[in-house]
PDB file of N, CA and C in Angstrom:
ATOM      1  N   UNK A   1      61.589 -56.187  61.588  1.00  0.00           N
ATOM      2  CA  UNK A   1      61.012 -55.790  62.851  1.00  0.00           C
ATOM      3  C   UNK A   1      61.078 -54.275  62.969  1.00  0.00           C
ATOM      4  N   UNK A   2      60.055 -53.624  63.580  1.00  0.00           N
ATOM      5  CA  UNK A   2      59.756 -52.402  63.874  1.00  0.00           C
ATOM      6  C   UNK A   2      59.497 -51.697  64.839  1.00  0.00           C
ATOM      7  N   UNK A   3      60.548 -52.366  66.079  1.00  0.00           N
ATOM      8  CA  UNK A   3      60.467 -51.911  67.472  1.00  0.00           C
ATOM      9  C   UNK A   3      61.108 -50.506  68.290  1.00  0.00           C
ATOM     10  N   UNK A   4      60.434 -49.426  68.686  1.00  0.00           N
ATOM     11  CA  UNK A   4      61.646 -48.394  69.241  1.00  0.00           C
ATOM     12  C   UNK A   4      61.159 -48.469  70.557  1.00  0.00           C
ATOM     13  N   UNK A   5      62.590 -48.238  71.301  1.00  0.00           N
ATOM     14  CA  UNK A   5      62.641 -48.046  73.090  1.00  0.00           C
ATOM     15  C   UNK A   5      62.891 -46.700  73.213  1.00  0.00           C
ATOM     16  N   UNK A   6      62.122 -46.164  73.910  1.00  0.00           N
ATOM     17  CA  UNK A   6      63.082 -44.308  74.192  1.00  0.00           C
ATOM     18  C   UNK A   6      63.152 -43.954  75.511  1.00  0.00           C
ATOM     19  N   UNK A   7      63.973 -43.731  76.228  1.00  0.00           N
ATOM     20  CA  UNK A   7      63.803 -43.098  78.155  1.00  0.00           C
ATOM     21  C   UNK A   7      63.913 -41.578  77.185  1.00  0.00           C
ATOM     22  N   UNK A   8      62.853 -41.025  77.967  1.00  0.00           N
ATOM     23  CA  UNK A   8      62.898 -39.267  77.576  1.00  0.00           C
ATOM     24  C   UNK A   8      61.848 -38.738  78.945  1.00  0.00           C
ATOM     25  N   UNK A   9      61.306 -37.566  78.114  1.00  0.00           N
ATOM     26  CA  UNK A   9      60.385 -36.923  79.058  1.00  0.00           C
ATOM     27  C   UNK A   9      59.473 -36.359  77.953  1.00  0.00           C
ATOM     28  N   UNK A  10      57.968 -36.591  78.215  1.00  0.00           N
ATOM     29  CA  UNK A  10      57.574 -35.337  77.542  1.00  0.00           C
ATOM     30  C   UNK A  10      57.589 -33.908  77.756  1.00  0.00           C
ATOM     31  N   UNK A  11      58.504 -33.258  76.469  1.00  0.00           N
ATOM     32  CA  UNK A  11      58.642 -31.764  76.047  1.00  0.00           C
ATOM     33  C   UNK A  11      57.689 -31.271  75.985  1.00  0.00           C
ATOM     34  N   UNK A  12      56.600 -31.699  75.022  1.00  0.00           N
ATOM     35  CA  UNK A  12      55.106 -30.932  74.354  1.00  0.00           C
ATOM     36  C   UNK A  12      54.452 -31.943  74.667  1.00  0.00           C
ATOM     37  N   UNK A  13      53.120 -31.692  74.974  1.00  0.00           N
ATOM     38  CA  UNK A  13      51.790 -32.314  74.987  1.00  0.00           C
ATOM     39  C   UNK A  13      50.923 -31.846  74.688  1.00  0.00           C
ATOM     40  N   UNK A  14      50.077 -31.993  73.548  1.00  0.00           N
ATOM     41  CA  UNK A  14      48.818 -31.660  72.814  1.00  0.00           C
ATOM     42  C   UNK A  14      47.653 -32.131  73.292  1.00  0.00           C
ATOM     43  N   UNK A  15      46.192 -31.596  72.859  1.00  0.00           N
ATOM     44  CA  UNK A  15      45.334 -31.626  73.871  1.00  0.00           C
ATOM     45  C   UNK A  15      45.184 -33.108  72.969  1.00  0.00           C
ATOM     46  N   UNK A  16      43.807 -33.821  73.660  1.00  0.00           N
ATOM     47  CA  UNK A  16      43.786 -34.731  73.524  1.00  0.00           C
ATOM     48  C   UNK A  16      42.384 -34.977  72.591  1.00  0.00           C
ATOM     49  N   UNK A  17      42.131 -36.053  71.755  1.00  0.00           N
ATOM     50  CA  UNK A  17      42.076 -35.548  70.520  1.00  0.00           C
ATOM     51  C   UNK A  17      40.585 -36.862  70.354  1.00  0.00           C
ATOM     52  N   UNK A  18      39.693 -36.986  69.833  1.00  0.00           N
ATOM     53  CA  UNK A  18      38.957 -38.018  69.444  1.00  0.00           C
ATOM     54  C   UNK A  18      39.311 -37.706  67.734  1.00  0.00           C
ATOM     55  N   UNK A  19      39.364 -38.756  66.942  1.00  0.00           N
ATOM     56  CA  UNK A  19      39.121 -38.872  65.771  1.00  0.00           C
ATOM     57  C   UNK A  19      38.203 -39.850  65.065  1.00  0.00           C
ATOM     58  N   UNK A  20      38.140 -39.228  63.993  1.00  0.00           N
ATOM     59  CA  UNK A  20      36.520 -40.015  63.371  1.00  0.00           C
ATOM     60  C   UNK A  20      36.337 -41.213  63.738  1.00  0.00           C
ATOM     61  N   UNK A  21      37.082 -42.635  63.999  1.00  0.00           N
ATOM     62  CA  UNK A  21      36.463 -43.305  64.513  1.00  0.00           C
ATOM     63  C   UNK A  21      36.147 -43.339  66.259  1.00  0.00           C
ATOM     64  N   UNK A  22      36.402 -42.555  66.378  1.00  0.00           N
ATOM     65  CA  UNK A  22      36.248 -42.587  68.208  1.00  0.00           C
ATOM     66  C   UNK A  22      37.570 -42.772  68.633  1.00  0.00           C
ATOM     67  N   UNK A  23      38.843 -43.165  68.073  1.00  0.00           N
ATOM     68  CA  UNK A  23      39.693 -42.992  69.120  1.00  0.00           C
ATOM     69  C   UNK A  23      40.821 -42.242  69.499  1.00  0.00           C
ATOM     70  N   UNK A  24      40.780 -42.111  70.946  1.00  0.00           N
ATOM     71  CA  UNK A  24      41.547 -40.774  71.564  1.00  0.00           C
ATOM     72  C   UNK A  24      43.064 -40.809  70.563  1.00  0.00           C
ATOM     73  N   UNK A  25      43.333 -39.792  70.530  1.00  0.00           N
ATOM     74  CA  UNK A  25      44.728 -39.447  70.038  1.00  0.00           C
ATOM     75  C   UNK A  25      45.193 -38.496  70.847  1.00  0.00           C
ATOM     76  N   UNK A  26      46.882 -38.586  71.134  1.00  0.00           N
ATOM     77  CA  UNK A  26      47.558 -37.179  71.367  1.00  0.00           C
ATOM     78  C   UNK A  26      48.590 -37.064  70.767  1.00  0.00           C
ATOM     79  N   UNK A  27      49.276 -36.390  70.182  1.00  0.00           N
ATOM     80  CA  UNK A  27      50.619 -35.596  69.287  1.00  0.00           C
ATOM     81  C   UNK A  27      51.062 -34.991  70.807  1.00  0.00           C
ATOM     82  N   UNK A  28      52.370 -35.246  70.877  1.00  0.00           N
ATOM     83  CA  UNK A  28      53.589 -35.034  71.682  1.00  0.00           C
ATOM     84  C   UNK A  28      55.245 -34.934  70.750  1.00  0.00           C
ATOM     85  N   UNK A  29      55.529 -34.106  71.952  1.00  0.00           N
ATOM     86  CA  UNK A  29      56.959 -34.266  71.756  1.00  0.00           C
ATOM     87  C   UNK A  29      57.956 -34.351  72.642  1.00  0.00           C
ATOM     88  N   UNK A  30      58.369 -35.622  72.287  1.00  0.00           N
ATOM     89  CA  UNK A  30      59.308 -36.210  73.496  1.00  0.00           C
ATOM     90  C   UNK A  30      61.167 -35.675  73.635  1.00  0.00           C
ATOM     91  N   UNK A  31      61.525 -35.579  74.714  1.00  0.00           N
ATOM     92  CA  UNK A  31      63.301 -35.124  74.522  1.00  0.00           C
ATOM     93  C   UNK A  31      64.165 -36.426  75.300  1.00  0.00           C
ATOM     94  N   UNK A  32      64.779 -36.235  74.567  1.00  0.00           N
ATOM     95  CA  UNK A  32      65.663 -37.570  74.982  1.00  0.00           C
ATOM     96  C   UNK A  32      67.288 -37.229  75.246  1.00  0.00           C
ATOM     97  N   UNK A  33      68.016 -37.615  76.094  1.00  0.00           N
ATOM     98  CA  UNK A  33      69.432 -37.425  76.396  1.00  0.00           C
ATOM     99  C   UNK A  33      70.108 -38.404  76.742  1.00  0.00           C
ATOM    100  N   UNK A  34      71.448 -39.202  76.342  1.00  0.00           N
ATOM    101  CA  UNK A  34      71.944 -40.105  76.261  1.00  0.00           C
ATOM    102  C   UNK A  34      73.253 -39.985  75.563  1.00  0.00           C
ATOM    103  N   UNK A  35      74.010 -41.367  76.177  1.00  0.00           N
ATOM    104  CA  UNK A  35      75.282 -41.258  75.700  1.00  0.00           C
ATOM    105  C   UNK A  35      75.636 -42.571  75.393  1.00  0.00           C
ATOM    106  N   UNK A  36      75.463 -42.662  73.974  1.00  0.00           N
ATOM    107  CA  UNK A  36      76.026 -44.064  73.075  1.00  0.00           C
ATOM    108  C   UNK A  36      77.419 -44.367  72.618  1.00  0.00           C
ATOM    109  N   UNK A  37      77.942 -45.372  72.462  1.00  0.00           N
ATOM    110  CA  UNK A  37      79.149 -45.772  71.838  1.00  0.00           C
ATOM    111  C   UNK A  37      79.187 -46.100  70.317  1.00  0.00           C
ATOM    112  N   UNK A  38      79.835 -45.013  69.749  1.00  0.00           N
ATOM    113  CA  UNK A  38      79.993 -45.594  68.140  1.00  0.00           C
ATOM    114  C   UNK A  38      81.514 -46.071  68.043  1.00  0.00           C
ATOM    115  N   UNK A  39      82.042 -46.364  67.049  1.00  0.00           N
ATOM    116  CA  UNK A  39      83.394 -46.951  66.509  1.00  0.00           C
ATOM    117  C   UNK A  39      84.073 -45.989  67.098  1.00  0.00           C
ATOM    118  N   UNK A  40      84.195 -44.572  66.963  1.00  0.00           N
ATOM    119  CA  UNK A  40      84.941 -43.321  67.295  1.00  0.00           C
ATOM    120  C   UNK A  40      85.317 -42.993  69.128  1.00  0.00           C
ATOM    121  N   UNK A  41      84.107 -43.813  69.702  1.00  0.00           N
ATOM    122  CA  UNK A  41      84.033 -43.756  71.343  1.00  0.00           C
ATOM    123  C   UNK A  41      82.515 -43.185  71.526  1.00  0.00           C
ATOM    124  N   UNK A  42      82.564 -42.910  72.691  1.00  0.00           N
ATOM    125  CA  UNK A  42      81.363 -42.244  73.147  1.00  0.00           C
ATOM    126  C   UNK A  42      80.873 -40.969  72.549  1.00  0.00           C
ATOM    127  N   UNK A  43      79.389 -40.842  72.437  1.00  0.00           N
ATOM    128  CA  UNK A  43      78.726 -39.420  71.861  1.00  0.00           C
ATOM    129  C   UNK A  43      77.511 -39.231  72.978  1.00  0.00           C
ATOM    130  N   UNK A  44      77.286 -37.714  72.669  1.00  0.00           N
ATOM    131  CA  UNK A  44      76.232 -37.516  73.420  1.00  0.00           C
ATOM    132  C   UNK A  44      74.813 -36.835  72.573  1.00  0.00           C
ATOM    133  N   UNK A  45      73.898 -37.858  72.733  1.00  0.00           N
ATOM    134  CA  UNK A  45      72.755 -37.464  72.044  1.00  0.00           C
ATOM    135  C   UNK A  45      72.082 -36.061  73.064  1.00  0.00           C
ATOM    136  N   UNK A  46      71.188 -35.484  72.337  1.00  0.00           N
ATOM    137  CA  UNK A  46      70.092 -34.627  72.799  1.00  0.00           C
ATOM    138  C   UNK A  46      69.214 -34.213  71.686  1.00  0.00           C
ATOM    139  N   UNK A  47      68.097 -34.374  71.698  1.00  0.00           N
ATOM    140  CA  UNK A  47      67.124 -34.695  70.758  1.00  0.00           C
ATOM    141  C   UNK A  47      65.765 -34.557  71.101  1.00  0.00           C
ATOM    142  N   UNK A  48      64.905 -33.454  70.343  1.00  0.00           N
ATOM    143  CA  UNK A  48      63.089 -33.828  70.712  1.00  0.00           C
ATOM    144  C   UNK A  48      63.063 -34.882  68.773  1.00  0.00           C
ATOM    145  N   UNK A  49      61.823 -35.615  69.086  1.00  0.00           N
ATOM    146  CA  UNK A  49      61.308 -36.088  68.741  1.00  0.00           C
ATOM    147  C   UNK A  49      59.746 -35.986  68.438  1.00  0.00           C
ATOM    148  N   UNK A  50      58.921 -36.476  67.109  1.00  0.00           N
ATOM    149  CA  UNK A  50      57.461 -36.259  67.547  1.00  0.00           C
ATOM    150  C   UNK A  50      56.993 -37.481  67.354  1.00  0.00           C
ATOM    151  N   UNK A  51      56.084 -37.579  68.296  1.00  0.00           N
ATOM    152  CA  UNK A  51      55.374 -39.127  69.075  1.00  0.00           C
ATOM    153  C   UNK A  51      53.750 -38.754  68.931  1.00  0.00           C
ATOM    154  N   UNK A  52      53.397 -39.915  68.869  1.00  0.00           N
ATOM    155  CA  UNK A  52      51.404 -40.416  68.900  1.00  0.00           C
ATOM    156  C   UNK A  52      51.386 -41.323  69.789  1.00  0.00           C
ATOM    157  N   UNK A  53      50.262 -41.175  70.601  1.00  0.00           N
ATOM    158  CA  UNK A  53      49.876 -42.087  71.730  1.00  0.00           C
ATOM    159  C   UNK A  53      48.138 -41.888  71.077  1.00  0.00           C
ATOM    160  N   UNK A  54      47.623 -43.249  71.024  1.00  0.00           N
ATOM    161  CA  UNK A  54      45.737 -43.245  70.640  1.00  0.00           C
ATOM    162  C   UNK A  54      45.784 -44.864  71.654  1.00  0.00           C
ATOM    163  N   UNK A  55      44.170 -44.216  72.002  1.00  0.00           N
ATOM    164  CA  UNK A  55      43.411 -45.413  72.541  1.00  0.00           C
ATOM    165  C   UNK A  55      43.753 -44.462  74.111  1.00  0.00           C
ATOM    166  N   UNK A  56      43.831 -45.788  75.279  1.00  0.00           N
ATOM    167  CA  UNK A  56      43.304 -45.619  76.432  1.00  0.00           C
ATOM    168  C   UNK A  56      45.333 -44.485  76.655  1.00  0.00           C
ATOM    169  N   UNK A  57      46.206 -45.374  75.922  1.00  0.00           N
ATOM    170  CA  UNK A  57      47.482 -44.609  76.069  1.00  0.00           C
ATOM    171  C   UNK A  57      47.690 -43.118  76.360  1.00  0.00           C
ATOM    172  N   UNK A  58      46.723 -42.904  74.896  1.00  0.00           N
ATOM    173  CA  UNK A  58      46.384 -41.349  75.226  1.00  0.00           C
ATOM    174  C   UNK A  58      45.728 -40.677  76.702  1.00  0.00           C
ATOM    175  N   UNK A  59      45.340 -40.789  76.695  1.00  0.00           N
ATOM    176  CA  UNK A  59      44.383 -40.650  78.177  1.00  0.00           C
ATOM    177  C   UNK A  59      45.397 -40.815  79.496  1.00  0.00           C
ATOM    178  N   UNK A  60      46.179 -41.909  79.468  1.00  0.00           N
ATOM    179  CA  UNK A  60      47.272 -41.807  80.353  1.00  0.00           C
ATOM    180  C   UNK A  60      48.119 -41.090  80.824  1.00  0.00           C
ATOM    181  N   UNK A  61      48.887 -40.862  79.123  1.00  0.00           N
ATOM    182  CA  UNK A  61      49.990 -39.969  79.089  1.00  0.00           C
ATOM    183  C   UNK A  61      49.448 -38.723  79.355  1.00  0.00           C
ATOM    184  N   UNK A  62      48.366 -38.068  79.423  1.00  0.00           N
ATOM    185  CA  UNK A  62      48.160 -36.458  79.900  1.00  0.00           C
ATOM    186  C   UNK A  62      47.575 -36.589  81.067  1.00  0.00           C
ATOM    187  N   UNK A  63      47.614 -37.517  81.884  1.00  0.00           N
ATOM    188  CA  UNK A  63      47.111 -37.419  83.454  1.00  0.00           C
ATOM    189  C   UNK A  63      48.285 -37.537  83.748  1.00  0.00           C
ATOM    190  N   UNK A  64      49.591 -38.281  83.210  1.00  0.00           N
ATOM    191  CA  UNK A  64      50.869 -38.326  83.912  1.00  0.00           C
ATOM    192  C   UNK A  64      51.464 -37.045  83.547  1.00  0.00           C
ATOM    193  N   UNK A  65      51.737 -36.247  82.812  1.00  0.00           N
ATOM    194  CA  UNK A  65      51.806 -34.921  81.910  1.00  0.00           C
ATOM    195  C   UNK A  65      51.399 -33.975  82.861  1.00  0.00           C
ATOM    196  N   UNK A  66      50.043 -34.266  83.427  1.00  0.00           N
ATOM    197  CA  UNK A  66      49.547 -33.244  84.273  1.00  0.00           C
ATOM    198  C   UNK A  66      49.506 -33.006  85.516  1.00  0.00           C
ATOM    199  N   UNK A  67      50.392 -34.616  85.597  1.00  0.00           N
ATOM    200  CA  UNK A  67      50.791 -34.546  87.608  1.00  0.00           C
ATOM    201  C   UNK A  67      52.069 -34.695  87.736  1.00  0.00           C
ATOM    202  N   UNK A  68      52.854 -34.900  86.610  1.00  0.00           N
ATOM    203  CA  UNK A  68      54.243 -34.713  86.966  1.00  0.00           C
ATOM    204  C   UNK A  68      55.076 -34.678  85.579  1.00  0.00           C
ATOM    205  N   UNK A  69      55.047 -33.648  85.167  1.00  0.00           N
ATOM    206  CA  UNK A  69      55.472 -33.157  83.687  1.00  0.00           C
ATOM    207  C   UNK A  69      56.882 -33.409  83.261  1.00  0.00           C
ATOM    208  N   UNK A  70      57.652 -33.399  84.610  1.00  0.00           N
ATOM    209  CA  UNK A  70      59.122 -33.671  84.499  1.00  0.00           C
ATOM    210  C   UNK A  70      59.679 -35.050  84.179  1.00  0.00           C
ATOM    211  N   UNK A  71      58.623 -35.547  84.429  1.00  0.00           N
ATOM    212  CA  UNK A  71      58.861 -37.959  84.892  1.00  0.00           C
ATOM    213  C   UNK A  71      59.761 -38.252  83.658  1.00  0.00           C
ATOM    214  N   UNK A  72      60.403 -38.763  83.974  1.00  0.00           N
ATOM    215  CA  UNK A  72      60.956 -39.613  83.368  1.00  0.00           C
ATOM    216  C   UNK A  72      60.188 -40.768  82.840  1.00  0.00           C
ATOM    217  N   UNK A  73      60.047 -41.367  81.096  1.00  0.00           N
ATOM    218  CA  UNK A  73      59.274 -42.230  80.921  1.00  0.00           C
ATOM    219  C   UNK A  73      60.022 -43.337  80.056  1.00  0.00           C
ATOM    220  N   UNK A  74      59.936 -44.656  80.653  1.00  0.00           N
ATOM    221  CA  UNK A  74      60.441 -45.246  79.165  1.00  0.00           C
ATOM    222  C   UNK A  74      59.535 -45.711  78.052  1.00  0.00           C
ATOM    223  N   UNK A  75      59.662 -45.489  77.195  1.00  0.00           N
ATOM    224  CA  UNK A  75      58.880 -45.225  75.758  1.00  0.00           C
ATOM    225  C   UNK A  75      58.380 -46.612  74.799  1.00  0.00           C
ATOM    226  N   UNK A  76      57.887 -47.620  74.612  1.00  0.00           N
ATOM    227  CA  UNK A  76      57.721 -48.450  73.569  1.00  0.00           C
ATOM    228  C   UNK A  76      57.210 -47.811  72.588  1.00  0.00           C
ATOM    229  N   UNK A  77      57.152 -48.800  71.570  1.00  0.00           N
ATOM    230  CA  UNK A  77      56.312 -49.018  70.172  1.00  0.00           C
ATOM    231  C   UNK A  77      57.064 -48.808  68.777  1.00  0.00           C
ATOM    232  N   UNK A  78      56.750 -48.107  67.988  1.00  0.00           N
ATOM    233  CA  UNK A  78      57.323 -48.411  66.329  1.00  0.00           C
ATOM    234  C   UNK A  78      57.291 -47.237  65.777  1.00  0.00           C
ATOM    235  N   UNK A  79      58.023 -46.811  64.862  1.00  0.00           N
ATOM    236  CA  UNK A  79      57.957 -45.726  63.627  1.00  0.00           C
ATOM    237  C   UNK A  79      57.158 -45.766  62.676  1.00  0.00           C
ATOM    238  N   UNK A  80      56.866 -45.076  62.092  1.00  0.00           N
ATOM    239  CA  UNK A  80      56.369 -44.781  60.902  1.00  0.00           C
ATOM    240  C   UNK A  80      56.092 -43.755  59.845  1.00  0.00           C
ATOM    241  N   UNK A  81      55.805 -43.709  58.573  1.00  0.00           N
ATOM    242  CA  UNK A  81      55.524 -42.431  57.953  1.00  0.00           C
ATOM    243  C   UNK A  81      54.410 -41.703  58.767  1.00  0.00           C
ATOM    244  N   UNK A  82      54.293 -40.719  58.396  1.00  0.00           N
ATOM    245  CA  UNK A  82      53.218 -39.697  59.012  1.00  0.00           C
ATOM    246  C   UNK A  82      51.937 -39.820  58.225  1.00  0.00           C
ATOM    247  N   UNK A  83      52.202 -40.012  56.817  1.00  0.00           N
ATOM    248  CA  UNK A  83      51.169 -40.174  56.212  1.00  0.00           C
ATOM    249  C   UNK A  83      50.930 -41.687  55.319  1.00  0.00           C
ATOM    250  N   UNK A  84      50.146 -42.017  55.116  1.00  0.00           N
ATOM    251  CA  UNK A  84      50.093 -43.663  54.586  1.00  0.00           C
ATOM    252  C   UNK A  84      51.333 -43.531  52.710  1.00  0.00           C
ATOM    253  N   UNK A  85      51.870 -44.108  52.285  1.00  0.00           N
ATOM    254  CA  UNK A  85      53.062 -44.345  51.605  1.00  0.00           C
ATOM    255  C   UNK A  85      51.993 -44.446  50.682  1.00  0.00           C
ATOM    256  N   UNK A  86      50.978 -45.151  50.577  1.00  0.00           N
ATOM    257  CA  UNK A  86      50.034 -45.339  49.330  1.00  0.00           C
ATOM    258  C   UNK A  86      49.678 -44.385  48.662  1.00  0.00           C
ATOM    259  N   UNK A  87      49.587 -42.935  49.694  1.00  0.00           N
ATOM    260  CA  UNK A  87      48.481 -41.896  48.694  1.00  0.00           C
ATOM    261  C   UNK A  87      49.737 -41.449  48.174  1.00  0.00           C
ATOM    262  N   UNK A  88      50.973 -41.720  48.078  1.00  0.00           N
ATOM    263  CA  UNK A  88      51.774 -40.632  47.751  1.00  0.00           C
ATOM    264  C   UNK A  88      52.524 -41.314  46.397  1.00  0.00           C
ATOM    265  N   UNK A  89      52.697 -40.062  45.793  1.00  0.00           N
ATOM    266  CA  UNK A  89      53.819 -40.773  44.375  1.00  0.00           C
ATOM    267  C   UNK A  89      55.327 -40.331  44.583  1.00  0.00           C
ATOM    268  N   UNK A  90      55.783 -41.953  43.918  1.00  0.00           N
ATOM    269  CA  UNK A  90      57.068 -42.353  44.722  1.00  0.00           C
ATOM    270  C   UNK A  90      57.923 -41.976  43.149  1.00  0.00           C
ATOM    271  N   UNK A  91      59.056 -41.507  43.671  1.00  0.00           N
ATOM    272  CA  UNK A  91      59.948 -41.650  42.059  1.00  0.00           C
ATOM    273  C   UNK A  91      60.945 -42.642  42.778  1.00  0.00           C
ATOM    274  N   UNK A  92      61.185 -43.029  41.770  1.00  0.00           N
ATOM    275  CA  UNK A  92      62.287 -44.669  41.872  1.00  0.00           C
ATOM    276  C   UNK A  92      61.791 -45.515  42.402  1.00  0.00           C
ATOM    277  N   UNK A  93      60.200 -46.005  43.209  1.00  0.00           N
ATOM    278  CA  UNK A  93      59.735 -46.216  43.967  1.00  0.00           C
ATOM    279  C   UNK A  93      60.116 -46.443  45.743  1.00  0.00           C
ATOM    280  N   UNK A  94      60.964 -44.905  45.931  1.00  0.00           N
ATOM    281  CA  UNK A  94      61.159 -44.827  47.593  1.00  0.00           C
ATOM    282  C   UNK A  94      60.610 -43.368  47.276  1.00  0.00           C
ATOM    283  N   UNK A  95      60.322 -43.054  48.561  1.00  0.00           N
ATOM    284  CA  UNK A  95      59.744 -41.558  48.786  1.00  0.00           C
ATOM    285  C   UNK A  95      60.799 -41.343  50.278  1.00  0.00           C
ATOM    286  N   UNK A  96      61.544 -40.736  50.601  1.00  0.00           N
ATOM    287  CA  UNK A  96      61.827 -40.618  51.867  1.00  0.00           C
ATOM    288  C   UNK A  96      60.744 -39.548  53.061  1.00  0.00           C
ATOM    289  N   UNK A  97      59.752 -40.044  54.003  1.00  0.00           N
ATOM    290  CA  UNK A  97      58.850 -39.224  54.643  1.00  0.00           C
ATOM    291  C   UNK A  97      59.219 -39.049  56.308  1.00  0.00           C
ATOM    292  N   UNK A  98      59.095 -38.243  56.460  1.00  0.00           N
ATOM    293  CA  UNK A  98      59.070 -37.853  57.981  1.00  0.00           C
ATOM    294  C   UNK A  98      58.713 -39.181  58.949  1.00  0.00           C
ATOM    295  N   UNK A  99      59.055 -39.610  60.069  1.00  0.00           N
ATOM    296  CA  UNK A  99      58.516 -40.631  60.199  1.00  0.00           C
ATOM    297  C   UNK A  99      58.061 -40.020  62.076  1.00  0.00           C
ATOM    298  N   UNK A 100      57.215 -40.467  62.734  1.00  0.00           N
ATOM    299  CA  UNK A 100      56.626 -40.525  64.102  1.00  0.00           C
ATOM    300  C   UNK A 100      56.556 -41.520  65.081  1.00  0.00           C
ATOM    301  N   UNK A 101      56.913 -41.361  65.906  1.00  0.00           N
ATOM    302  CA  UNK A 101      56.596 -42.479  66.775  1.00  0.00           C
ATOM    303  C   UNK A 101      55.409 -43.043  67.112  1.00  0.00           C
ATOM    304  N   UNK A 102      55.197 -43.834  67.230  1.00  0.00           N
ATOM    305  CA  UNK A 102      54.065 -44.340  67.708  1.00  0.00           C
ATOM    306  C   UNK A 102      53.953 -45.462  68.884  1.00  0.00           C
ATOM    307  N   UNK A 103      53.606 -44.865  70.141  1.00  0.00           N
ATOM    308  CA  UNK A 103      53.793 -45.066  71.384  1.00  0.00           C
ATOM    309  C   UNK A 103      52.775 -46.060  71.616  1.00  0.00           C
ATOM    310  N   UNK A 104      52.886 -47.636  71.961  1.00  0.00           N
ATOM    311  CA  UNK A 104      52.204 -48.443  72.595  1.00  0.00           C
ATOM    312  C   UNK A 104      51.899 -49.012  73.401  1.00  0.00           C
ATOM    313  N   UNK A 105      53.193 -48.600  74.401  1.00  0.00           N
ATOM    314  CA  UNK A 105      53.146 -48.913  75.805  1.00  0.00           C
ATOM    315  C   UNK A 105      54.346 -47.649  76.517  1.00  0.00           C
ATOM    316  N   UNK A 106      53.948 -47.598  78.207  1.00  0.00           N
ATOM    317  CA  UNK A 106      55.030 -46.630  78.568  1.00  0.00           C
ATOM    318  C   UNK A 106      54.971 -47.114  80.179  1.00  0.00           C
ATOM    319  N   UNK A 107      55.929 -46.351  80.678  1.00  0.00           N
ATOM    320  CA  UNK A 107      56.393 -46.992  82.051  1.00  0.00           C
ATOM    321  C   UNK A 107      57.107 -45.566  82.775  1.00  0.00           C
ATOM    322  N   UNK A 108      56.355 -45.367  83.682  1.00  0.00           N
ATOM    323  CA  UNK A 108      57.009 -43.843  84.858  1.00  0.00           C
ATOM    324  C   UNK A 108      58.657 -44.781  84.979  1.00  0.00           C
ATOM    325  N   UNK A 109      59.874 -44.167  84.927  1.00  0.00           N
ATOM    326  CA  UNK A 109      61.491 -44.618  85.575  1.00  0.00           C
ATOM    327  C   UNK A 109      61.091 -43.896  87.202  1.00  0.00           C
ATOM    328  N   UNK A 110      62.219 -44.691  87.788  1.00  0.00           N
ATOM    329  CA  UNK A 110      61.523 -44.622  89.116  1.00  0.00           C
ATOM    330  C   UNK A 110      63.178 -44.016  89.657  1.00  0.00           C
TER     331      UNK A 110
END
């Protein structure tokens, strides 16, 4: 399974994007702050991240971006390489690649 949750805010927002087949894209970057429990006790994350929102998502996220930049959002969807694993040559057959979010659903925290 290939599920990520994130509460953050968007940091960066890029303009918004059609690609060759027609659909909207935006490149963002999200910041996130939190405090998890490992074996050791509590830690405190702080972290940007870079995220993709395409389709109607896109379009969303920069009307919410543009009326309230600060919101708090919670984040769905999945990771992935940045670029497809196929075009690339692998030694040992792993390549380790950058990976992005990819945002499929989102929700204003209230």
């Amino acid at each position: 399974m290939n599920r990520l949750q994130l509460r953050g805010r968007i940091n960066e927002c890029g303009g918004l994007r059609v690609g060759p087949s027609g659909t909207p894209s935006l490149d963002l970057v999200l910041w996130h702050e939190s405090t998890v429990v490992e074996v050791q006790g509590s830690r405190q994350l702080a972290f940007t991240t870079q995220a993709r929102a395409l389709g109607p998502i896109a379009a969303s996220l920069v009307r919410v971006h543009s009326t309230q930049p600060a919101a708090e959002i919670r984040f769905e969807g999945f990771v992935a390489p940045r670029r497809s694993l196929n075009a690339l040559p692998t030694v040992s057959g792993l390549r380790p690649e950058p990976l992005i979010f990819f945002i499929t659903h989102f929700e204003l925290e209230s």
